[in-house]
PDB file of C-alpha atoms in Angstrom:
ATOM      1  CA  LYS R  15      25.793  35.167 -30.457  1.00  0.00           C
ATOM      2  CA  ASN R  16      26.872  31.583 -30.711  1.00  0.00           C
ATOM      3  CA  GLN R  17      24.622  29.797 -33.060  1.00  0.00           C
ATOM      4  CA  VAL R  18      24.070  26.565 -34.991  1.00  0.00           C
ATOM      5  CA  GLU R  19      21.908  26.496 -38.123  1.00  0.00           C
ATOM      6  CA  GLN R  20      20.902  23.303 -39.855  1.00  0.00           C
ATOM      7  CA  SER R  21      19.233  22.494 -43.341  1.00  0.00           C
ATOM      8  CA  PRO R  22      17.029  21.090 -44.540  1.00  0.00           C
ATOM      9  CA  GLN R  23      14.577  20.939 -41.475  1.00  0.00           C
ATOM     10  CA  SER R  24      13.258  17.688 -42.860  1.00  0.00           C
ATOM     11  CA  LEU R  25      14.060  15.393 -45.777  1.00  0.00           C
ATOM     12  CA  ILE R  26      12.550  12.261 -47.108  1.00  0.00           C
ATOM     13  CA  ILE R  27      14.601   9.741 -49.160  1.00  0.00           C
ATOM     14  CA  LEU R  28      14.288   6.315 -50.615  1.00  0.00           C
ATOM     15  CA  GLU R  29      15.834   3.324 -48.889  1.00  0.00           C
ATOM     16  CA  GLY R  30      19.516   2.643 -50.655  1.00  0.00           C
ATOM     17  CA  LYS R  31      19.940   6.478 -51.650  1.00  0.00           C
ATOM     18  CA  ASN R  32      22.344   8.828 -50.311  1.00  0.00           C
ATOM     19  CA  CYS R  33      21.828  12.255 -48.546  1.00  0.00           C
ATOM     20  CA  THR R  34      23.722  15.047 -47.130  1.00  0.00           C
ATOM     21  CA  LEU R  35      22.715  17.226 -44.303  1.00  0.00           C
ATOM     22  CA  GLN R  36      24.119  20.634 -43.610  1.00  0.00           C
ATOM     23  CA  CYS R  37      25.173  22.584 -40.598  1.00  0.00           C
ATOM     24  CA  ASN R  38      26.557  26.272 -40.348  1.00  0.00           C
ATOM     25  CA  TYR R  39      27.911  27.645 -37.165  1.00  0.00           C
ATOM     26  CA  THR R  40      28.933  30.971 -35.643  1.00  0.00           C
ATOM     27  CA  VAL R  41      30.508  29.514 -32.468  1.00  0.00           C
ATOM     28  CA  SER R  42      33.771  31.121 -31.342  1.00  0.00           C
ATOM     29  CA  PRO R  43      36.301  30.269 -30.388  1.00  0.00           C
ATOM     30  CA  PHE R  44      35.661  27.084 -31.977  1.00  0.00           C
ATOM     31  CA  SER R  45      36.678  23.652 -30.194  1.00  0.00           C
ATOM     32  CA  ASN R  46      34.869  20.760 -31.711  1.00  0.00           C
ATOM     33  CA  LEU R  47      31.685  19.730 -33.628  1.00  0.00           C
ATOM     34  CA  ARG R  48      29.527  16.593 -33.161  1.00  0.00           C
ATOM     35  CA  TRP R  49      26.877  15.131 -35.264  1.00  0.00           C
ATOM     36  CA  TYR R  50      24.210  13.314 -33.020  1.00  0.00           C
ATOM     37  CA  LYS R  51      21.458  10.911 -34.042  1.00  0.00           C
ATOM     38  CA  GLN R  52      18.365  10.878 -32.129  1.00  0.00           C
ATOM     39  CA  ASP R  53      15.845   8.092 -32.580  1.00  0.00           C
ATOM     40  CA  THR R  54      12.216   8.710 -31.884  1.00  0.00           C
ATOM     41  CA  GLY R  55      11.705   8.519 -28.072  1.00  0.00           C
ATOM     42  CA  ARG R  56      15.457   8.165 -27.322  1.00  0.00           C
ATOM     43  CA  GLY R  57      18.249  10.400 -26.301  1.00  0.00           C
ATOM     44  CA  PRO R  58      20.869  11.683 -28.732  1.00  0.00           C
ATOM     45  CA  VAL R  59      23.701   9.434 -29.469  1.00  0.00           C
ATOM     46  CA  SER R  60      27.149  10.875 -30.849  1.00  0.00           C
ATOM     47  CA  LEU R  61      27.999   9.813 -34.477  1.00  0.00           C
ATOM     48  CA  THR R  62      31.121  11.676 -34.916  1.00  0.00           C
ATOM     49  CA  ILE R  63      33.266  14.435 -33.344  1.00  0.00           C
ATOM     50  CA  MET R  64      35.728  16.734 -35.271  1.00  0.00           C
ATOM     51  CA  THR R  65      38.129  19.292 -34.070  1.00  0.00           C
ATOM     52  CA  PHE R  66      39.553  22.317 -35.867  1.00  0.00           C
ATOM     53  CA  SER R  67      42.289  20.384 -37.641  1.00  0.00           C
ATOM     54  CA  GLU R  68      40.268  17.612 -38.790  1.00  0.00           C
ATOM     55  CA  ASN R  69      38.513  17.808 -42.280  1.00  0.00           C
ATOM     56  CA  THR R  70      36.504  14.598 -42.352  1.00  0.00           C
ATOM     57  CA  LYS R  71      35.433  11.793 -40.017  1.00  0.00           C
ATOM     58  CA  SER R  72      33.727   8.539 -40.793  1.00  0.00           C
ATOM     59  CA  ASN R  73      31.467   6.128 -38.757  1.00  0.00           C
ATOM     60  CA  GLY R  74      30.328   3.212 -41.153  1.00  0.00           C
ATOM     61  CA  ARG R  75      28.080   4.737 -43.576  1.00  0.00           C
ATOM     62  CA  TYR R  76      28.163   8.090 -42.022  1.00  0.00           C
ATOM     63  CA  THR R  77      30.820  10.523 -43.079  1.00  0.00           C
ATOM     64  CA  ALA R  78      30.999  14.065 -41.661  1.00  0.00           C
ATOM     65  CA  THR R  79      33.143  17.020 -43.001  1.00  0.00           C
ATOM     66  CA  LEU R  80      34.226  20.211 -41.482  1.00  0.00           C
ATOM     67  CA  ASP R  81      35.380  23.371 -43.073  1.00  0.00           C
ATOM     68  CA  ALA R  82      36.525  25.616 -40.149  1.00  0.00           C
ATOM     69  CA  ASP R  83      37.270  28.514 -42.558  1.00  0.00           C
ATOM     70  CA  THR R  84      33.629  28.750 -43.675  1.00  0.00           C
ATOM     71  CA  LYS R  85      32.293  27.323 -40.412  1.00  0.00           C
ATOM     72  CA  GLN R  86      30.251  24.783 -42.161  1.00  0.00           C
ATOM     73  CA  SER R  87      29.881  20.857 -41.698  1.00  0.00           C
ATOM     74  CA  SER R  88      27.927  18.327 -43.513  1.00  0.00           C
ATOM     75  CA  LEU R  89      27.013  14.709 -42.666  1.00  0.00           C
ATOM     76  CA  HIS R  90      26.651  12.494 -45.749  1.00  0.00           C
ATOM     77  CA  ILE R  91      24.684   9.198 -45.239  1.00  0.00           C
ATOM     78  CA  THR R  92      25.652   6.548 -47.775  1.00  0.00           C
ATOM     79  CA  ALA R  93      23.158   3.623 -48.964  1.00  0.00           C
ATOM     80  CA  SER R  94      20.407   4.717 -46.537  1.00  0.00           C
ATOM     81  CA  GLN R  95      18.546   2.161 -44.468  1.00  0.00           C
ATOM     82  CA  LEU R  96      15.017   2.294 -42.818  1.00  0.00           C
ATOM     83  CA  SER R  97      16.968   2.446 -39.412  1.00  0.00           C
ATOM     84  CA  ASP R  98      18.639   5.662 -40.490  1.00  0.00           C
ATOM     85  CA  SER R  99      15.044   7.415 -40.018  1.00  0.00           C
ATOM     86  CA  ALA R 100      15.785   9.838 -36.949  1.00  0.00           C
ATOM     87  CA  SER R 101      16.726  13.400 -36.127  1.00  0.00           C
ATOM     88  CA  TYR R 102      20.326  14.508 -36.911  1.00  0.00           C
ATOM     89  CA  ILE R 103      21.657  17.051 -34.569  1.00  0.00           C
ATOM     90  CA  CYS R 104      24.579  19.189 -35.105  1.00  0.00           C
ATOM     91  CA  VAL R 105      26.374  20.204 -31.842  1.00  0.00           C
ATOM     92  CA  VAL R 106      29.235  22.586 -31.467  1.00  0.00           C
ATOM     93  CA  SER R 107      31.293  23.289 -28.360  1.00  0.00           C
ATOM     94  CA  ALA R 108      33.389  26.515 -27.760  1.00  0.00           C
ATOM     95  CA  ARG R 109      36.870  26.248 -26.428  1.00  0.00           C
ATOM     96  CA  SER R 110      37.189  26.421 -22.646  1.00  0.00           C
ATOM     97  CA  SER R 111      33.522  25.834 -22.281  1.00  0.00           C
ATOM     98  CA  TYR R 112      31.367  22.840 -21.119  1.00  0.00           C
ATOM     99  CA  LYS R 113      28.367  24.247 -23.070  1.00  0.00           C
ATOM    100  CA  LEU R 114      27.089  22.743 -26.182  1.00  0.00           C
ATOM    101  CA  ILE R 115      25.412  24.564 -28.629  1.00  0.00           C
ATOM    102  CA  PHE R 116      22.704  22.542 -30.325  1.00  0.00           C
ATOM    103  CA  GLY R 117      21.203  23.040 -33.816  1.00  0.00           C
ATOM    104  CA  SER R 118      17.502  22.312 -34.242  1.00  0.00           C
ATOM    105  CA  GLY R 119      18.213  19.154 -36.256  1.00  0.00           C
ATOM    106  CA  THR R 120      17.130  17.584 -39.587  1.00  0.00           C
ATOM    107  CA  ARG R 121      14.380  15.153 -39.457  1.00  0.00           C
ATOM    108  CA  LEU R 122      15.107  12.366 -41.795  1.00  0.00           C
ATOM    109  CA  LEU R 123      12.626   9.763 -43.070  1.00  0.00           C
ATOM    110  CA  VAL R 124      13.806   6.829 -45.195  1.00  0.00           C
ATOM    111  CA  ARG R 125      11.020   5.084 -46.873  1.00  0.00           C
ATOM    112  CA  PRO R 126      11.068   1.635 -48.421  1.00  0.00           C
TER     113      PRO R 126
ATOM    114  CA  GLU J   2      27.728  -1.056 -19.022  1.00  0.00           C
ATOM    115  CA  ALA J   3      24.375   0.481 -18.227  1.00  0.00           C
ATOM    116  CA  GLY J   4      23.674   4.090 -19.951  1.00  0.00           C
ATOM    117  CA  VAL J   5      21.970   6.985 -18.247  1.00  0.00           C
ATOM    118  CA  VAL J   6      18.821   5.860 -16.820  1.00  0.00           C
ATOM    119  CA  GLN J   7      15.745   7.926 -16.508  1.00  0.00           C
ATOM    120  CA  SER J   8      12.239   7.681 -15.166  1.00  0.00           C
ATOM    121  CA  PRO J   9       9.437   7.934 -15.762  1.00  0.00           C
ATOM    122  CA  ARG J  10       9.558   7.559 -19.542  1.00  0.00           C
ATOM    123  CA  TYR J  11       6.337   9.385 -19.979  1.00  0.00           C
ATOM    124  CA  LYS J  12       4.193  11.495 -17.535  1.00  0.00           C
ATOM    125  CA  ILE J  13       0.836  13.054 -18.239  1.00  0.00           C
ATOM    126  CA  ILE J  14      -0.316  15.672 -15.707  1.00  0.00           C
ATOM    127  CA  GLU J  15      -2.857  18.524 -15.322  1.00  0.00           C
ATOM    128  CA  LYS J  16      -1.641  22.015 -15.126  1.00  0.00           C
ATOM    129  CA  LYS J  17      -0.775  23.423 -11.650  1.00  0.00           C
ATOM    130  CA  GLN J  18       0.198  19.975 -10.476  1.00  0.00           C
ATOM    131  CA  PRO J  19       3.699  18.895  -9.336  1.00  0.00           C
ATOM    132  CA  VAL J  20       5.991  16.349 -11.314  1.00  0.00           C
ATOM    133  CA  ALA J  21       9.371  14.929 -10.685  1.00  0.00           C
ATOM    134  CA  PHE J  22      11.957  13.373 -12.817  1.00  0.00           C
ATOM    135  CA  TRP J  23      14.735  10.937 -11.840  1.00  0.00           C
ATOM    136  CA  CYS J  24      17.964  10.361 -13.458  1.00  0.00           C
ATOM    137  CA  ASN J  25      20.727   8.017 -12.635  1.00  0.00           C
ATOM    138  CA  PRO J  26      23.838   8.793 -14.492  1.00  0.00           C
ATOM    139  CA  ILE J  27      26.550   6.423 -15.939  1.00  0.00           C
ATOM    140  CA  SER J  28      28.606   5.033 -13.089  1.00  0.00           C
ATOM    141  CA  GLY J  29      31.688   7.159 -12.422  1.00  0.00           C
ATOM    142  CA  HIS J  30      30.459  10.265 -14.220  1.00  0.00           C
ATOM    143  CA  ASN J  31      30.729  13.205 -11.904  1.00  0.00           C
ATOM    144  CA  THR J  32      29.026  15.729 -14.167  1.00  0.00           C
ATOM    145  CA  LEU J  33      25.323  15.694 -14.598  1.00  0.00           C
ATOM    146  CA  TYR J  34      23.194  17.843 -16.965  1.00  0.00           C
ATOM    147  CA  TRP J  35      19.421  18.354 -17.307  1.00  0.00           C
ATOM    148  CA  TYR J  36      18.062  19.571 -20.535  1.00  0.00           C
ATOM    149  CA  ARG J  37      14.665  20.512 -21.973  1.00  0.00           C
ATOM    150  CA  GLN J  38      14.036  19.616 -25.534  1.00  0.00           C
ATOM    151  CA  ASN J  39      10.874  21.241 -27.274  1.00  0.00           C
ATOM    152  CA  LEU J  40       9.501  19.493 -30.296  1.00  0.00           C
ATOM    153  CA  GLY J  41      11.692  20.101 -33.379  1.00  0.00           C
ATOM    154  CA  GLN J  42      14.368  21.741 -31.308  1.00  0.00           C
ATOM    155  CA  GLY J  43      17.557  20.909 -29.991  1.00  0.00           C
ATOM    156  CA  PRO J  44      18.030  20.416 -26.086  1.00  0.00           C
ATOM    157  CA  GLU J  45      18.364  23.500 -23.965  1.00  0.00           C
ATOM    158  CA  LEU J  46      20.644  23.264 -20.903  1.00  0.00           C
ATOM    159  CA  LEU J  47      18.593  23.679 -17.660  1.00  0.00           C
ATOM    160  CA  ILE J  48      21.269  22.882 -14.917  1.00  0.00           C
ATOM    161  CA  ARG J  49      24.663  21.238 -14.538  1.00  0.00           C
ATOM    162  CA  TYR J  50      26.103  19.607 -11.718  1.00  0.00           C
ATOM    163  CA  GLU J  51      29.657  18.792 -10.603  1.00  0.00           C
ATOM    164  CA  ASN J  52      29.194  16.125  -7.936  1.00  0.00           C
ATOM    165  CA  GLU J  53      26.557  17.418  -5.632  1.00  0.00           C
ATOM    166  CA  GLU J  54      27.290  21.140  -6.611  1.00  0.00           C
ATOM    167  CA  ALA J  55      25.005  22.933  -9.093  1.00  0.00           C
ATOM    168  CA  VAL J  56      27.655  24.971 -10.789  1.00  0.00           C
ATOM    169  CA  ASP J  57      25.291  26.330 -13.505  1.00  0.00           C
ATOM    170  CA  ASP J  58      21.644  26.901 -13.042  1.00  0.00           C
ATOM    171  CA  SER J  59      21.436  30.189 -14.808  1.00  0.00           C
ATOM    172  CA  GLN J  60      18.868  28.739 -17.369  1.00  0.00           C
ATOM    173  CA  LEU J  61      16.692  27.050 -14.777  1.00  0.00           C
ATOM    174  CA  PRO J  62      13.337  28.867 -14.157  1.00  0.00           C
ATOM    175  CA  LYS J  63      13.727  29.010 -10.388  1.00  0.00           C
ATOM    176  CA  ASP J  64      10.282  30.228  -9.643  1.00  0.00           C
ATOM    177  CA  ARG J  65       8.983  26.722 -10.428  1.00  0.00           C
ATOM    178  CA  PHE J  66      11.745  24.470 -11.182  1.00  0.00           C
ATOM    179  CA  SER J  67      13.974  22.903  -8.633  1.00  0.00           C
ATOM    180  CA  ALA J  68      16.648  20.126  -8.643  1.00  0.00           C
ATOM    181  CA  GLU J  69      18.827  18.424  -6.348  1.00  0.00           C
ATOM    182  CA  ARG J  70      21.695  15.802  -6.610  1.00  0.00           C
ATOM    183  CA  LEU J  71      22.102  14.524  -3.179  1.00  0.00           C
ATOM    184  CA  LYS J  72      25.395  12.402  -2.691  1.00  0.00           C
ATOM    185  CA  GLY J  73      26.496  13.510  -6.034  1.00  0.00           C
ATOM    186  CA  VAL J  74      24.912  10.471  -8.074  1.00  0.00           C
ATOM    187  CA  ASP J  75      21.362  10.385  -8.776  1.00  0.00           C
ATOM    188  CA  SER J  76      19.398  13.706  -9.536  1.00  0.00           C
ATOM    189  CA  THR J  77      15.777  14.535  -9.476  1.00  0.00           C
ATOM    190  CA  LEU J  78      14.224  17.614 -11.324  1.00  0.00           C
ATOM    191  CA  LYS J  79      10.908  19.034 -10.088  1.00  0.00           C
ATOM    192  CA  ILE J  80       8.443  21.446 -11.507  1.00  0.00           C
ATOM    193  CA  GLN J  81       5.754  22.693  -9.177  1.00  0.00           C
ATOM    194  CA  PRO J  82       3.310  23.973 -10.330  1.00  0.00           C
ATOM    195  CA  ALA J  83       3.528  22.812 -14.046  1.00  0.00           C
ATOM    196  CA  GLU J  84       2.244  25.008 -16.640  1.00  0.00           C
ATOM    197  CA  LEU J  85       0.985  24.105 -20.202  1.00  0.00           C
ATOM    198  CA  GLY J  86       4.305  25.474 -21.658  1.00  0.00           C
ATOM    199  CA  ASP J  87       6.347  22.954 -19.570  1.00  0.00           C
ATOM    200  CA  SER J  88       5.217  20.152 -21.946  1.00  0.00           C
ATOM    201  CA  ALA J  89       8.666  18.878 -23.462  1.00  0.00           C
ATOM    202  CA  VAL J  90      11.132  15.959 -23.408  1.00  0.00           C
ATOM    203  CA  TYR J  91      13.566  16.405 -20.285  1.00  0.00           C
ATOM    204  CA  LEU J  92      16.743  14.918 -20.981  1.00  0.00           C
ATOM    205  CA  CYS J  93      19.532  13.944 -18.366  1.00  0.00           C
ATOM    206  CA  ALA J  94      23.242  13.549 -19.587  1.00  0.00           C
ATOM    207  CA  SER J  95      26.337  12.821 -17.684  1.00  0.00           C
ATOM    208  CA  SER J  96      30.189  13.068 -18.597  1.00  0.00           C
ATOM    209  CA  SER J  97      33.060  12.053 -16.897  1.00  0.00           C
ATOM    210  CA  LEU J  98      35.231  15.148 -16.727  1.00  0.00           C
ATOM    211  CA  GLY J  99      32.790  18.177 -16.917  1.00  0.00           C
ATOM    212  CA  LEU J 100      35.578  20.836 -17.020  1.00  0.00           C
ATOM    213  CA  THR J 101      37.370  19.257 -20.025  1.00  0.00           C
ATOM    214  CA  GLN J 102      36.296  20.515 -23.187  1.00  0.00           C
ATOM    215  CA  GLY J 103      35.308  18.103 -25.752  1.00  0.00           C
ATOM    216  CA  ASN J 104      34.331  15.556 -23.317  1.00  0.00           C
ATOM    217  CA  GLU J 105      31.293  13.602 -24.722  1.00  0.00           C
ATOM    218  CA  GLN J 106      27.818  13.887 -22.986  1.00  0.00           C
ATOM    219  CA  PHE J 107      25.972  10.705 -22.875  1.00  0.00           C
ATOM    220  CA  PHE J 108      22.153  11.223 -22.877  1.00  0.00           C
ATOM    221  CA  GLY J 109      19.437   9.271 -21.283  1.00  0.00           C
ATOM    222  CA  PRO J 110      16.091   8.465 -23.148  1.00  0.00           C
ATOM    223  CA  GLY J 111      14.338  11.307 -21.664  1.00  0.00           C
ATOM    224  CA  THR J 112      11.157  11.817 -20.025  1.00  0.00           C
ATOM    225  CA  ARG J 113       8.103  13.065 -22.166  1.00  0.00           C
ATOM    226  CA  LEU J 114       6.029  15.432 -20.141  1.00  0.00           C
ATOM    227  CA  THR J 115       2.494  16.459 -21.361  1.00  0.00           C
ATOM    228  CA  VAL J 116       0.678  19.114 -19.291  1.00  0.00           C
ATOM    229  CA  LEU J 117      -3.060  19.193 -19.904  1.00  0.00           C
TER     230      LEU J 117
END
């Protein structure tokens, strides 16, 4: 069964600190993996997308990594800001499929 | 360029009442998706449209849910009658080429439904 598991479920950090969110998946055959940011009361917005051959992708202070062998991904946030408080959802696509398999998300709270 | 537009943003109804949600996708996007997102969970696909055709409604509870996309642009999702368990955020998304893997789906802000 295609699944995406995320950890931790929630995380609280102080402003300016770094953090790393984890994603494990069992989707096969793998096509791509996206990290979405979902602010409260808003729809998800794509941060990064990685295909099988990509190991890392950056978007400003967000850096995603992908290990296709172990089927793991991480999202690293550097020098966190209050505006980073949101849910971060890992989403995986299977090859030849339009369907997205969503994780349950990690709820991040950045405190001043 | 305007993103995916949804209305209303919030809706509170009593159980057994009907409710409808509206979605206007990004201009030129022929694929439209309706998702349901429960609290603390990722979105779950309800139905996918290619133009005006519902090509995947396998996850839509057809006894009470219905959807339409007349003219292949705007779409409405209806629940009749609503149940307590229908309380969730209903997200609409669109993409430009639905059959192409990896094509990004752009999400609207969602409609938060509360059934009392």
